[in-house]
CSV table of C-alpha atoms and ligand atoms in Angstrom, one decimal:
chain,number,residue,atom,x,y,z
M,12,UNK,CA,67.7,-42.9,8.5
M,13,UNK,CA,67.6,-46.6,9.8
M,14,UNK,CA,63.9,-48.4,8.2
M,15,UNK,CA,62.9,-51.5,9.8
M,16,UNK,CA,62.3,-54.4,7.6
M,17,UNK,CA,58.2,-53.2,7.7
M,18,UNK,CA,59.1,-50.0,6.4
M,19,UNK,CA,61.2,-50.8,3.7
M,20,UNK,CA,58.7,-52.8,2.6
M,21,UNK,CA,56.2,-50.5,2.6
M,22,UNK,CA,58.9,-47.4,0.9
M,23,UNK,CA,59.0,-50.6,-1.6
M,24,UNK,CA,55.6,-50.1,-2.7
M,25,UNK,CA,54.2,-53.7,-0.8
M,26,UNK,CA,51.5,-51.8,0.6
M,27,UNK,CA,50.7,-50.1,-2.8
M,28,UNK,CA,51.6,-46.8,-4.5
M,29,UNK,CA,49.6,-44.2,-2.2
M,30,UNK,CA,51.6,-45.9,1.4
M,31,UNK,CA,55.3,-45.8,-1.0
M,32,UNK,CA,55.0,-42.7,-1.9
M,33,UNK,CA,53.8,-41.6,1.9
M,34,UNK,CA,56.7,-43.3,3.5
M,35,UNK,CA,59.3,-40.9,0.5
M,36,UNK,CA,58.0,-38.2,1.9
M,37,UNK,CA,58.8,-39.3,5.5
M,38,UNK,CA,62.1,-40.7,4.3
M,39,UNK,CA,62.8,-37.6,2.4
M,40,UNK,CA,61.7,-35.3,5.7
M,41,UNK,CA,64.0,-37.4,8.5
M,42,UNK,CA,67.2,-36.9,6.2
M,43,UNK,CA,66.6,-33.1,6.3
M,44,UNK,CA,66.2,-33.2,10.0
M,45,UNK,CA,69.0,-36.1,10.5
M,46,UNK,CA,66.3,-38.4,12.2
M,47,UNK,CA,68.1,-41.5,13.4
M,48,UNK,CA,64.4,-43.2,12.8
M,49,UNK,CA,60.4,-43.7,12.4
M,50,UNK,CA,58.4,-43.4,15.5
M,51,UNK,CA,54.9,-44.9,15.4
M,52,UNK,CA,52.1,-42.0,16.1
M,53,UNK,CA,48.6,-42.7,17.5
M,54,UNK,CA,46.5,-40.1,16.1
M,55,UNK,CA,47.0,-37.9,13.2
M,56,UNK,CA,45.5,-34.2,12.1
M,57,UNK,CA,45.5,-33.0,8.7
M,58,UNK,CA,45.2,-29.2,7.7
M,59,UNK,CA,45.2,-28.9,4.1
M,60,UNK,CA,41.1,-29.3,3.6
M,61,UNK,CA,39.8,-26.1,2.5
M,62,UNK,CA,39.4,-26.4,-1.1
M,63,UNK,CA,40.7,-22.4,-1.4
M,64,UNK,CA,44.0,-23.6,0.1
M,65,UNK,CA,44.2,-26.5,-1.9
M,66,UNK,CA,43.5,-26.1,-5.6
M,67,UNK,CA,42.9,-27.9,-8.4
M,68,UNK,CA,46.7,-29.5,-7.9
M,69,UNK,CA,46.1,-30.4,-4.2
M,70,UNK,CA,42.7,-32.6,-5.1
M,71,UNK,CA,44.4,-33.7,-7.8
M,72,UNK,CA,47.4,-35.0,-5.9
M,73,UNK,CA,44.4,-36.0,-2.7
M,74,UNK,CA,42.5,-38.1,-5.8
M,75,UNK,CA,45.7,-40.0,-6.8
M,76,UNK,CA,46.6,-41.2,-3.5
M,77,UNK,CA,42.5,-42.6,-2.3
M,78,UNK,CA,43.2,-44.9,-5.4
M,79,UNK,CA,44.9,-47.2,-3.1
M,80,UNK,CA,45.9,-45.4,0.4
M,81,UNK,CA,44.0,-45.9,3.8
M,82,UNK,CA,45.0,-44.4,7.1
M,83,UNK,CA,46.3,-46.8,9.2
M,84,UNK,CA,45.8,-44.9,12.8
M,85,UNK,CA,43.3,-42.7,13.6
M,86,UNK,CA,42.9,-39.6,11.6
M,87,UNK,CA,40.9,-36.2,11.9
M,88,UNK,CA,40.9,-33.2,9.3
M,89,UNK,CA,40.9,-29.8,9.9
M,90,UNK,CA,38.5,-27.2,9.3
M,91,UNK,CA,37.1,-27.2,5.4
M,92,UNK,CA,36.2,-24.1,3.7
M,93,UNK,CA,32.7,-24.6,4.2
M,94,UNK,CA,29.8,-26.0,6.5
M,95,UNK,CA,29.3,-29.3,5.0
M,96,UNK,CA,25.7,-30.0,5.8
M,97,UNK,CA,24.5,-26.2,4.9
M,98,UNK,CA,27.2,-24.2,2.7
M,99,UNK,CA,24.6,-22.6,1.2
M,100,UNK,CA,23.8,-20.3,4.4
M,101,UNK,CA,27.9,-19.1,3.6
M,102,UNK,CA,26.7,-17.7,-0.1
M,103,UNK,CA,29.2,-19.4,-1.4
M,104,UNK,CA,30.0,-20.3,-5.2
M,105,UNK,CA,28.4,-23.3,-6.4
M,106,UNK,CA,31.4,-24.9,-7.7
M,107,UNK,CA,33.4,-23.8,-4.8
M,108,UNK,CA,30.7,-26.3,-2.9
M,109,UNK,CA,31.3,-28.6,-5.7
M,110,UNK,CA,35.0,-29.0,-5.4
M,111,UNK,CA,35.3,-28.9,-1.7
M,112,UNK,CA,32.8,-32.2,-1.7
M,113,UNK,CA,35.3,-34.0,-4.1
M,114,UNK,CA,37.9,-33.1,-1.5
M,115,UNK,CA,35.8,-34.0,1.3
M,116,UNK,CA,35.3,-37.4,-0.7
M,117,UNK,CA,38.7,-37.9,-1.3
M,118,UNK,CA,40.1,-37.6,2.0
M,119,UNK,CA,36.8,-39.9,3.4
M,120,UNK,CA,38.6,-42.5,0.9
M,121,UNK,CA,41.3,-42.6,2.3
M,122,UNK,CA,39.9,-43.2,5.8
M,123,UNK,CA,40.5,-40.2,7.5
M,124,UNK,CA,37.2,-38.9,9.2
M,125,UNK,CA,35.9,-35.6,8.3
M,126,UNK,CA,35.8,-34.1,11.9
M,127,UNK,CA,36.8,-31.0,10.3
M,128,UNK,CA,37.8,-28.9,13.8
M,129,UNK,CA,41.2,-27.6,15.0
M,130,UNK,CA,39.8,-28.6,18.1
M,131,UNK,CA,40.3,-32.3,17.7
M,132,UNK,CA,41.0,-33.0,21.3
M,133,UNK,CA,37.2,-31.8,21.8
M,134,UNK,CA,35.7,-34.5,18.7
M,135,UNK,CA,37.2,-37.9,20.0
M,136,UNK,CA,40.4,-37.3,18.9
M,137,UNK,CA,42.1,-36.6,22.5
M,138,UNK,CA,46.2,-37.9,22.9
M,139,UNK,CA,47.5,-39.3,26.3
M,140,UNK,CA,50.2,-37.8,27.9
M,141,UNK,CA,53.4,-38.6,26.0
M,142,UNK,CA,51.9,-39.9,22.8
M,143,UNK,CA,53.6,-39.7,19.7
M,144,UNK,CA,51.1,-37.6,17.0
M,145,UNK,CA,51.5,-36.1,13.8
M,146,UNK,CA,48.8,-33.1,13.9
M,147,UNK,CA,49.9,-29.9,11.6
M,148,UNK,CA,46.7,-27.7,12.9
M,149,UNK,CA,48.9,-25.3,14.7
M,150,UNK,CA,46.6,-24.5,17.7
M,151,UNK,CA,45.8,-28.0,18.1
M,152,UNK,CA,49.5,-28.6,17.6
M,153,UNK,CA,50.5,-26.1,20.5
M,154,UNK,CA,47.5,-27.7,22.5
M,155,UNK,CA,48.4,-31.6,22.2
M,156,UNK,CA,52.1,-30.5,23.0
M,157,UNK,CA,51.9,-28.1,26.4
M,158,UNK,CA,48.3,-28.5,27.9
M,159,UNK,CA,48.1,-32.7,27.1
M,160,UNK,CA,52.0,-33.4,27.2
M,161,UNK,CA,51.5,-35.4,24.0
M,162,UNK,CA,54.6,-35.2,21.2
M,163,UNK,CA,54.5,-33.6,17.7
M,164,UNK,CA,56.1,-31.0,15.7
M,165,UNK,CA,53.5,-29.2,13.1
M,166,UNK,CA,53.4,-30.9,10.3
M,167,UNK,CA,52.5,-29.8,6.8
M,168,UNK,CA,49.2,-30.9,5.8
M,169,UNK,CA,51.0,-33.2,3.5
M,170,UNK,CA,53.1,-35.0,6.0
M,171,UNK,CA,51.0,-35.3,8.4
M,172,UNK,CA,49.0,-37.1,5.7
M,173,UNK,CA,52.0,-39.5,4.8
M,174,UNK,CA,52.1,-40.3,9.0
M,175,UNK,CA,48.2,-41.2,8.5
M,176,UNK,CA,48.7,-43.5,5.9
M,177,UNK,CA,52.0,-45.4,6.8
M,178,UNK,CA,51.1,-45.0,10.8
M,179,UNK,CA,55.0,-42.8,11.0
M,180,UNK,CA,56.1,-40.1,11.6
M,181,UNK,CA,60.3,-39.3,11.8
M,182,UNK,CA,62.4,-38.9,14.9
M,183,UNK,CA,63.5,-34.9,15.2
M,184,UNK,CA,62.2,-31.9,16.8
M,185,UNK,CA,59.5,-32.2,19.6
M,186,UNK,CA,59.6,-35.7,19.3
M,187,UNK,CA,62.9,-35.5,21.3
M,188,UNK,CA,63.4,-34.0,24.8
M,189,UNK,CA,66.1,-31.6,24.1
M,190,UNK,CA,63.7,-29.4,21.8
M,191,UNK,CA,61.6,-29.6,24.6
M,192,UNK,CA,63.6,-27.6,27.1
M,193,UNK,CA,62.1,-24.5,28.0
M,194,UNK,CA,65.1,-21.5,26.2
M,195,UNK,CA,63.3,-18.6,27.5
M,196,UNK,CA,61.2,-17.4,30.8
M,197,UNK,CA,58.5,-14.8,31.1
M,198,UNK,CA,57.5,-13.5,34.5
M,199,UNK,CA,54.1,-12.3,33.5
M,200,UNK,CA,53.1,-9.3,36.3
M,201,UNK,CA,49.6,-9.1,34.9
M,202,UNK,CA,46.8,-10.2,35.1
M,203,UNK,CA,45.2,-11.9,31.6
M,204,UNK,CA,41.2,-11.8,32.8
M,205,UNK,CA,39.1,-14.2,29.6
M,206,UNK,CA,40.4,-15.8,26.5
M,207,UNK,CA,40.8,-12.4,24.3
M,208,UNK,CA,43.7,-11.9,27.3
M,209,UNK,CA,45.5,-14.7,26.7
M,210,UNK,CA,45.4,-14.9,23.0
M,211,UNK,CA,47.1,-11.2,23.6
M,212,UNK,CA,49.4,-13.2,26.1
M,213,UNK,CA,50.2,-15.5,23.4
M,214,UNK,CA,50.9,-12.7,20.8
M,215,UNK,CA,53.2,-11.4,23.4
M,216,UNK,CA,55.3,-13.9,24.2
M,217,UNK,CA,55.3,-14.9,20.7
M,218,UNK,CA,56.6,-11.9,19.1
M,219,UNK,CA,59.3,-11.6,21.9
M,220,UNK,CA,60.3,-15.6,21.8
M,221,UNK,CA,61.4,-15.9,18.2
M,222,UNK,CA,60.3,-19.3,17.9
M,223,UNK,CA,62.3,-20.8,21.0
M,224,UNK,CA,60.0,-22.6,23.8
M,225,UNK,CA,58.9,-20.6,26.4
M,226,UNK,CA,58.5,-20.9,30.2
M,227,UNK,CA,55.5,-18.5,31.5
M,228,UNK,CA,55.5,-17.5,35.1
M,229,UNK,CA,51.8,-16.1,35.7
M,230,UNK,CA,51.3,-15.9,39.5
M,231,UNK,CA,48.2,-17.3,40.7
M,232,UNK,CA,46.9,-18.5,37.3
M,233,UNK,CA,44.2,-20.8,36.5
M,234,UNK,CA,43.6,-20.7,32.9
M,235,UNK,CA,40.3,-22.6,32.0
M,236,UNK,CA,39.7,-24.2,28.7
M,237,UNK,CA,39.0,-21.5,26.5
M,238,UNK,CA,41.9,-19.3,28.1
M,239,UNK,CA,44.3,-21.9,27.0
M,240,UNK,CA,43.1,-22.6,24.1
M,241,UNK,CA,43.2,-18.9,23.0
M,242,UNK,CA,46.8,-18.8,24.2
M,243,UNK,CA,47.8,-22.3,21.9
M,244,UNK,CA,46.6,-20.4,19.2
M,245,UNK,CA,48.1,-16.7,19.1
M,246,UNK,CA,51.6,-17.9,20.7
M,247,UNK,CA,52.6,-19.6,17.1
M,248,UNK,CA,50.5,-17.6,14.7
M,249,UNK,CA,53.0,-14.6,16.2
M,250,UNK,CA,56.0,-16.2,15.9
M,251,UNK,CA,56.5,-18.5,18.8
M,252,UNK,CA,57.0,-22.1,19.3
M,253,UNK,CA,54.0,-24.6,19.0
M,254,UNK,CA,55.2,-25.8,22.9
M,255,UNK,CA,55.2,-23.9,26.2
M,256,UNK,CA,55.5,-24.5,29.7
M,257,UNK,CA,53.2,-23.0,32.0
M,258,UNK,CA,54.3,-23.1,35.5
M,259,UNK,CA,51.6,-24.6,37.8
M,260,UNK,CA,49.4,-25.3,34.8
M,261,UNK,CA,51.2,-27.6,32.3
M,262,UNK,CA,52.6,-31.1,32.7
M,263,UNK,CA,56.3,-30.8,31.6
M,264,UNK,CA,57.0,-27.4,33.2
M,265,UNK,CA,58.7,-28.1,36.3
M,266,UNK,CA,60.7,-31.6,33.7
M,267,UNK,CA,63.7,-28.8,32.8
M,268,UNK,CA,65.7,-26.8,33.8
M,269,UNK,CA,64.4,-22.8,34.1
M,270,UNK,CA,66.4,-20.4,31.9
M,271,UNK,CA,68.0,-18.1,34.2
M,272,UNK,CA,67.2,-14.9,32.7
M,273,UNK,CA,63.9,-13.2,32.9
M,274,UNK,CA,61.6,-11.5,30.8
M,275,UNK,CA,59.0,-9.5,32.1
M,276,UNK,CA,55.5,-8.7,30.8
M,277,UNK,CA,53.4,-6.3,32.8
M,278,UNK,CA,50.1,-4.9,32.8
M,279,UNK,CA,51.5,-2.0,31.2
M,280,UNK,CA,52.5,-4.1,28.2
M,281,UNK,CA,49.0,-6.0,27.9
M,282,UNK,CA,47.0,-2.7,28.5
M,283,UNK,CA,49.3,-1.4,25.6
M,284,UNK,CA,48.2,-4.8,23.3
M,285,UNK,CA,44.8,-4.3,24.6
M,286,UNK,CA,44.2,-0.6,23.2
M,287,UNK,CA,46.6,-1.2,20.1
M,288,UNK,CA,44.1,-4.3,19.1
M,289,UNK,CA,41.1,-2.5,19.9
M,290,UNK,CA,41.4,0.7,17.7
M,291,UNK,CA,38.5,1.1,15.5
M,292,UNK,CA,39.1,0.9,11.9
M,293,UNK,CA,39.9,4.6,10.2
M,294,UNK,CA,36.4,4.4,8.4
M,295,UNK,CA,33.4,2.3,8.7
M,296,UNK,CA,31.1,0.0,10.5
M,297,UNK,CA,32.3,-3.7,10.8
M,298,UNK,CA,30.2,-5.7,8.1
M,299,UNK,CA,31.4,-9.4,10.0
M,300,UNK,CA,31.8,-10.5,14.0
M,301,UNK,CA,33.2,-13.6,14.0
M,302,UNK,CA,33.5,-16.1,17.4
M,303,UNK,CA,35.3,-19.5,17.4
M,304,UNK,CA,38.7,-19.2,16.5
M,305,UNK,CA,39.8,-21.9,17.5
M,306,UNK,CA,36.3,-23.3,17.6
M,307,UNK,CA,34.2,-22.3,20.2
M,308,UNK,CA,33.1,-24.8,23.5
M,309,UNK,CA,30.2,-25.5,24.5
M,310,UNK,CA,31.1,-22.7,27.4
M,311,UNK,CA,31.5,-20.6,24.7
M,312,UNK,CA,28.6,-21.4,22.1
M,313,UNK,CA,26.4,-21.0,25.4
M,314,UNK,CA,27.2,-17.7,26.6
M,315,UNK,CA,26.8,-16.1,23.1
M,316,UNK,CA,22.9,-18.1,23.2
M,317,UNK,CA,22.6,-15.9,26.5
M,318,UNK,CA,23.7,-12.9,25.0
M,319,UNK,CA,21.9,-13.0,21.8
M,320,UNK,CA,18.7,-14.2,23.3
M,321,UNK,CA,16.0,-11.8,22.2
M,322,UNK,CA,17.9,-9.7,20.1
M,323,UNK,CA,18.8,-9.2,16.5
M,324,UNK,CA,22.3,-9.1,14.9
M,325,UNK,CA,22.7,-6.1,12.3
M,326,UNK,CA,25.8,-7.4,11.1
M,327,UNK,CA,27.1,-10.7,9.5
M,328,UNK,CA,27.5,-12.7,12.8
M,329,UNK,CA,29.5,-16.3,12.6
M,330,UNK,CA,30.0,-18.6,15.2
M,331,UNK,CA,32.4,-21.6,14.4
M,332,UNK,CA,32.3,-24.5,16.2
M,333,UNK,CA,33.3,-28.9,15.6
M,334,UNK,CA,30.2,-31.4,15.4
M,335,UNK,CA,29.9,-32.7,18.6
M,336,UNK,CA,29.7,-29.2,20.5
M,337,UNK,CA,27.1,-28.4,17.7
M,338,UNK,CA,25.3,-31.5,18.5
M,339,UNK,CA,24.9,-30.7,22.1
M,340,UNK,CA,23.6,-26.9,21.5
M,341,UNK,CA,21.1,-28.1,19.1
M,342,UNK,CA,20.1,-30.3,22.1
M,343,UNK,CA,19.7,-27.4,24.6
M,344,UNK,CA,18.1,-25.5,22.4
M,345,UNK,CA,21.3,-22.8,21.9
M,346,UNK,CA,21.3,-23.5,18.5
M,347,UNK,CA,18.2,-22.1,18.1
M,348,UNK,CA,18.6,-19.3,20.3
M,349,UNK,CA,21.7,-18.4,18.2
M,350,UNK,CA,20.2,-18.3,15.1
M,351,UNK,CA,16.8,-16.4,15.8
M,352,UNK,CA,19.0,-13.6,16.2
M,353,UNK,CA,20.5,-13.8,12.9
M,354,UNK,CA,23.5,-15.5,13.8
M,355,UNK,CA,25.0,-18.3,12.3
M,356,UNK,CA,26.6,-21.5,14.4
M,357,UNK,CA,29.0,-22.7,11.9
M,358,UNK,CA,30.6,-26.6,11.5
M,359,UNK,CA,33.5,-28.0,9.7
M,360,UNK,CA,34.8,-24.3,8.6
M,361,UNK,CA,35.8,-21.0,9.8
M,362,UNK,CA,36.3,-17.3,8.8
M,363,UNK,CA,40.2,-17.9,8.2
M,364,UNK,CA,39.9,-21.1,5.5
M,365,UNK,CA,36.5,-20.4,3.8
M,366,UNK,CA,36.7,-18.0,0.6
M,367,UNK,CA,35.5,-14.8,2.3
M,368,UNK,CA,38.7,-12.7,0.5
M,369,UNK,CA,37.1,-9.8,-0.9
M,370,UNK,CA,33.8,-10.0,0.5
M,371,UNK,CA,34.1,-8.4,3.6
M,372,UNK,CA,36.3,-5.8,4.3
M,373,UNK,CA,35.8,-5.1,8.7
M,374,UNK,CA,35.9,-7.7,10.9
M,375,UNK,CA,35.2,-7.8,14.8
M,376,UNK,CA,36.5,-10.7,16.9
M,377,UNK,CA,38.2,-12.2,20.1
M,378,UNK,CA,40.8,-14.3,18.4
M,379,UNK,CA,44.4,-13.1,17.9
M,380,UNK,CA,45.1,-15.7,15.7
M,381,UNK,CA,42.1,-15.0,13.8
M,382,UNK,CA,43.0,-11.3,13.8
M,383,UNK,CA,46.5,-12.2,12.4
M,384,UNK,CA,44.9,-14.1,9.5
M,385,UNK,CA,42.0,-12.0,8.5
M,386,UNK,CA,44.3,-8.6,8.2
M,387,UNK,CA,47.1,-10.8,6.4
M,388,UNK,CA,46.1,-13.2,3.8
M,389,UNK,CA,42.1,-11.9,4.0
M,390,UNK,CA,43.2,-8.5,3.8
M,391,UNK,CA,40.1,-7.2,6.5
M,392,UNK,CA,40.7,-4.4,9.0
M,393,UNK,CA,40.1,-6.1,12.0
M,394,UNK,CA,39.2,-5.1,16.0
M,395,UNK,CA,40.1,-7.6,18.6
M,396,UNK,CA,37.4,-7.0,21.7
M,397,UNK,CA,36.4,-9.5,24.1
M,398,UNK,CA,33.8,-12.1,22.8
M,399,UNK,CA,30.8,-10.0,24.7
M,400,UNK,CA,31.9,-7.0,23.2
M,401,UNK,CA,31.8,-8.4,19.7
M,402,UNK,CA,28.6,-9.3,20.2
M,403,UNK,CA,27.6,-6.1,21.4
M,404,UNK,CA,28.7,-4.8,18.1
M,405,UNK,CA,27.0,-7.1,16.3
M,406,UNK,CA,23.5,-6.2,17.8
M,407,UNK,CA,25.1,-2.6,17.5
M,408,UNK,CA,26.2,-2.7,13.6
M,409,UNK,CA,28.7,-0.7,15.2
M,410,UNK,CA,31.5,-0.1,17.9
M,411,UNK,CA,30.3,1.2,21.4
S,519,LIG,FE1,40.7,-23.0,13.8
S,519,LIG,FE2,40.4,-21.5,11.7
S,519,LIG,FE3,41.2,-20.4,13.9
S,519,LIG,S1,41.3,-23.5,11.7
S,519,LIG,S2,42.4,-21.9,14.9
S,519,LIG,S3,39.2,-21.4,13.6
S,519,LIG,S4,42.0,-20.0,11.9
């Protein structure tokens, strides 16, 4: 890969050990992808915060680079494994709390601000059409790519954290406008109604896709914000590619050519998701409803205050949500509202990245992607309903 004079300087170690050793990994990552060069990124988003991810080795290695690194563009981090202003409302160990501060801490040295949301383009971390970004959050990835027409592959947590601290991030993938061609088109003959739709919308396409970018055909649609953010998450958690064109909707859909063949996907097919996610576990009430995955809008955080007004949740009831959304529900007093039931509105964390394995064992929520997590790695049964629904349950203590 060709280095300008700048960055060879940098690989060199001029800009000290922590910017070197960033710039090897990027080296190191273009010659596996044959990447002709660096391209300079405007923003950067790092996953790799929750301390339960992490370890002892990942603070370790975080530690060693703050000696002397410092992000160089602006940088946001991804969802910790834990509220940072009030873990202990998440009964959470005290040296879990401990350990996640130190990594909080180290990542605050090395300049990237602890925004802590995968919805960075909702916290002051929102890319212009066409910029180059290194974000590995793969929602927010999926996001910045179709609905903003920005540029960036997903990145690991750790390069993405070598492009914050050299500023680079290497030529390949959907950096370049051949990946970006749409390789296969879905005529979607149904009709996704809220954001639990087209997260199942997203699972569909996804499973069928196999990781090539899709081109979606949904007559009449008008996704809003939570609808597409919904669909950014579930289409790569299931297998598909972190960019999609959506006729009508996103910016580079009508750039490239169509693919000639069509897929269809009818109401049939999302009645049939719709049911299949819905089943009740075999045994037992759910013991957590979770909203906010990816984290929830102000939209969102509102109409579960007008839902939960004047009643009591029988169940652990979390609703995630990023700083600034929080900030403005304290403000119209939905905060409040939320929490008189017995809910929780959650910051900086969610159900997926903080250490909940073991402790619950039947979750309720609207996110496919969270559904995907919590019955893989967090080993839950889990029912996908639509956000009202789960909080139905939640006053319930029970399904409907
Ligand atoms: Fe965000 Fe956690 Fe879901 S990081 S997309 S709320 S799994």
């Amino acid at each position: 890969m060709h280095l300008s004079e700048a960055q060879r300087a940098v690989l060199e170690g001029d800009s000290g050990a922590a910017a070197a050793k960033a710039m090897e990994i990027l080296v190191a990552l273009g010659d596996v992808f044959d990447a002709p060069e660096l391209l300079p990124v405007s923003s950067v988003q790092v996953a790799g915060v929750s301390y339960s991810n992490l370890g002892d080795e990942g603070l370790a290695y975080l530690e060693e680079l703050a000696v002397d690194g410092r992000a160089v563009v602006p940088a946001t981090l991804n969802p910790a494994g834990m509220d940072l202003r009030s873990p202990e409302r998440m009964g959470l160990e005290e040296s879990f709390v401990r350990l996640q501060r130190r990594v909080i801490r180290a990542y605050g040295r090395l300049g990237i601000a602890a925004a802590c949301t995968c919805t960075p383009y909702m916290a002051g971390n929102m890319p212009a059409p066409g910029d180059t970004l290194a974000w590995s959050e793969s929602s927010a990835v999926t996001y910045a790519n179709s609905v903003l027409g920005a540029r960036t592959n997903r990145e690991g947590g750790p390069s993405a954290l070598a492009s914050a601290l050299t500023g680079y991030t290497p030529a390949y993938g959907l950096h370049l406008d051949l990946a970006r061609h749409p390789r296969i088109r879905f005529r979607v003959d149904a009709h996704p109604g809220g954001a639990r739709d087209w997260g199942l919308l997203g699972m569909l396409v996804g499973q069928a896709s196999e990781g090539q970018v899709p081109l979606l055909e949904v007559a009449g649609a008008r996704p809003d914000l939570e609808s597409l953010k919904a669909l950014c998450a579930a289409l790569p958690t299931y297998g598909g590619s972190p960019l999609f064109h959506l006729v009508g909707v996103t910016p580079e859909a009508s750039r490239y050519p169509a693919p000639r063949e069509v897929e269809i996907i009818d109401e049939a097919l999302l009645e049939g998701a719709r049911e299949q996610t819905a089943e009740p576990a075999p045994a037992g009430a759910p013991d957590l409803v979770c909203l906010g995955c990816p984290h929830a809008t102000l939209a969102e955080v509102r109409a579960a205050a007008e839902q939960l007004r004047g009643h009591r949740v029988a169940v652990d009831t979390w609703i995630c949500t990023s700083r600034p959304v929080k900030a403005l529900a304290d403000e119209l007093g939905l905060t409040e509202t939320i929490e008189s039931s017995g809910a929780l509105l959650l910051c900086d964390t969610c159900f997926v990245v903080a250490p909940l394995k073991g402790r619950y064992r039947y979750l309720v929520t609207d996110s496919a992607k969270g559904r995907y997590y919590a019955s893989g790695h967090g080993a839950m049964d889990v029912t996908l309903l639509d956000a009202s629904d789960c909080l139905q349950v939640a006053i319930l203590g029970r399904l409907p």
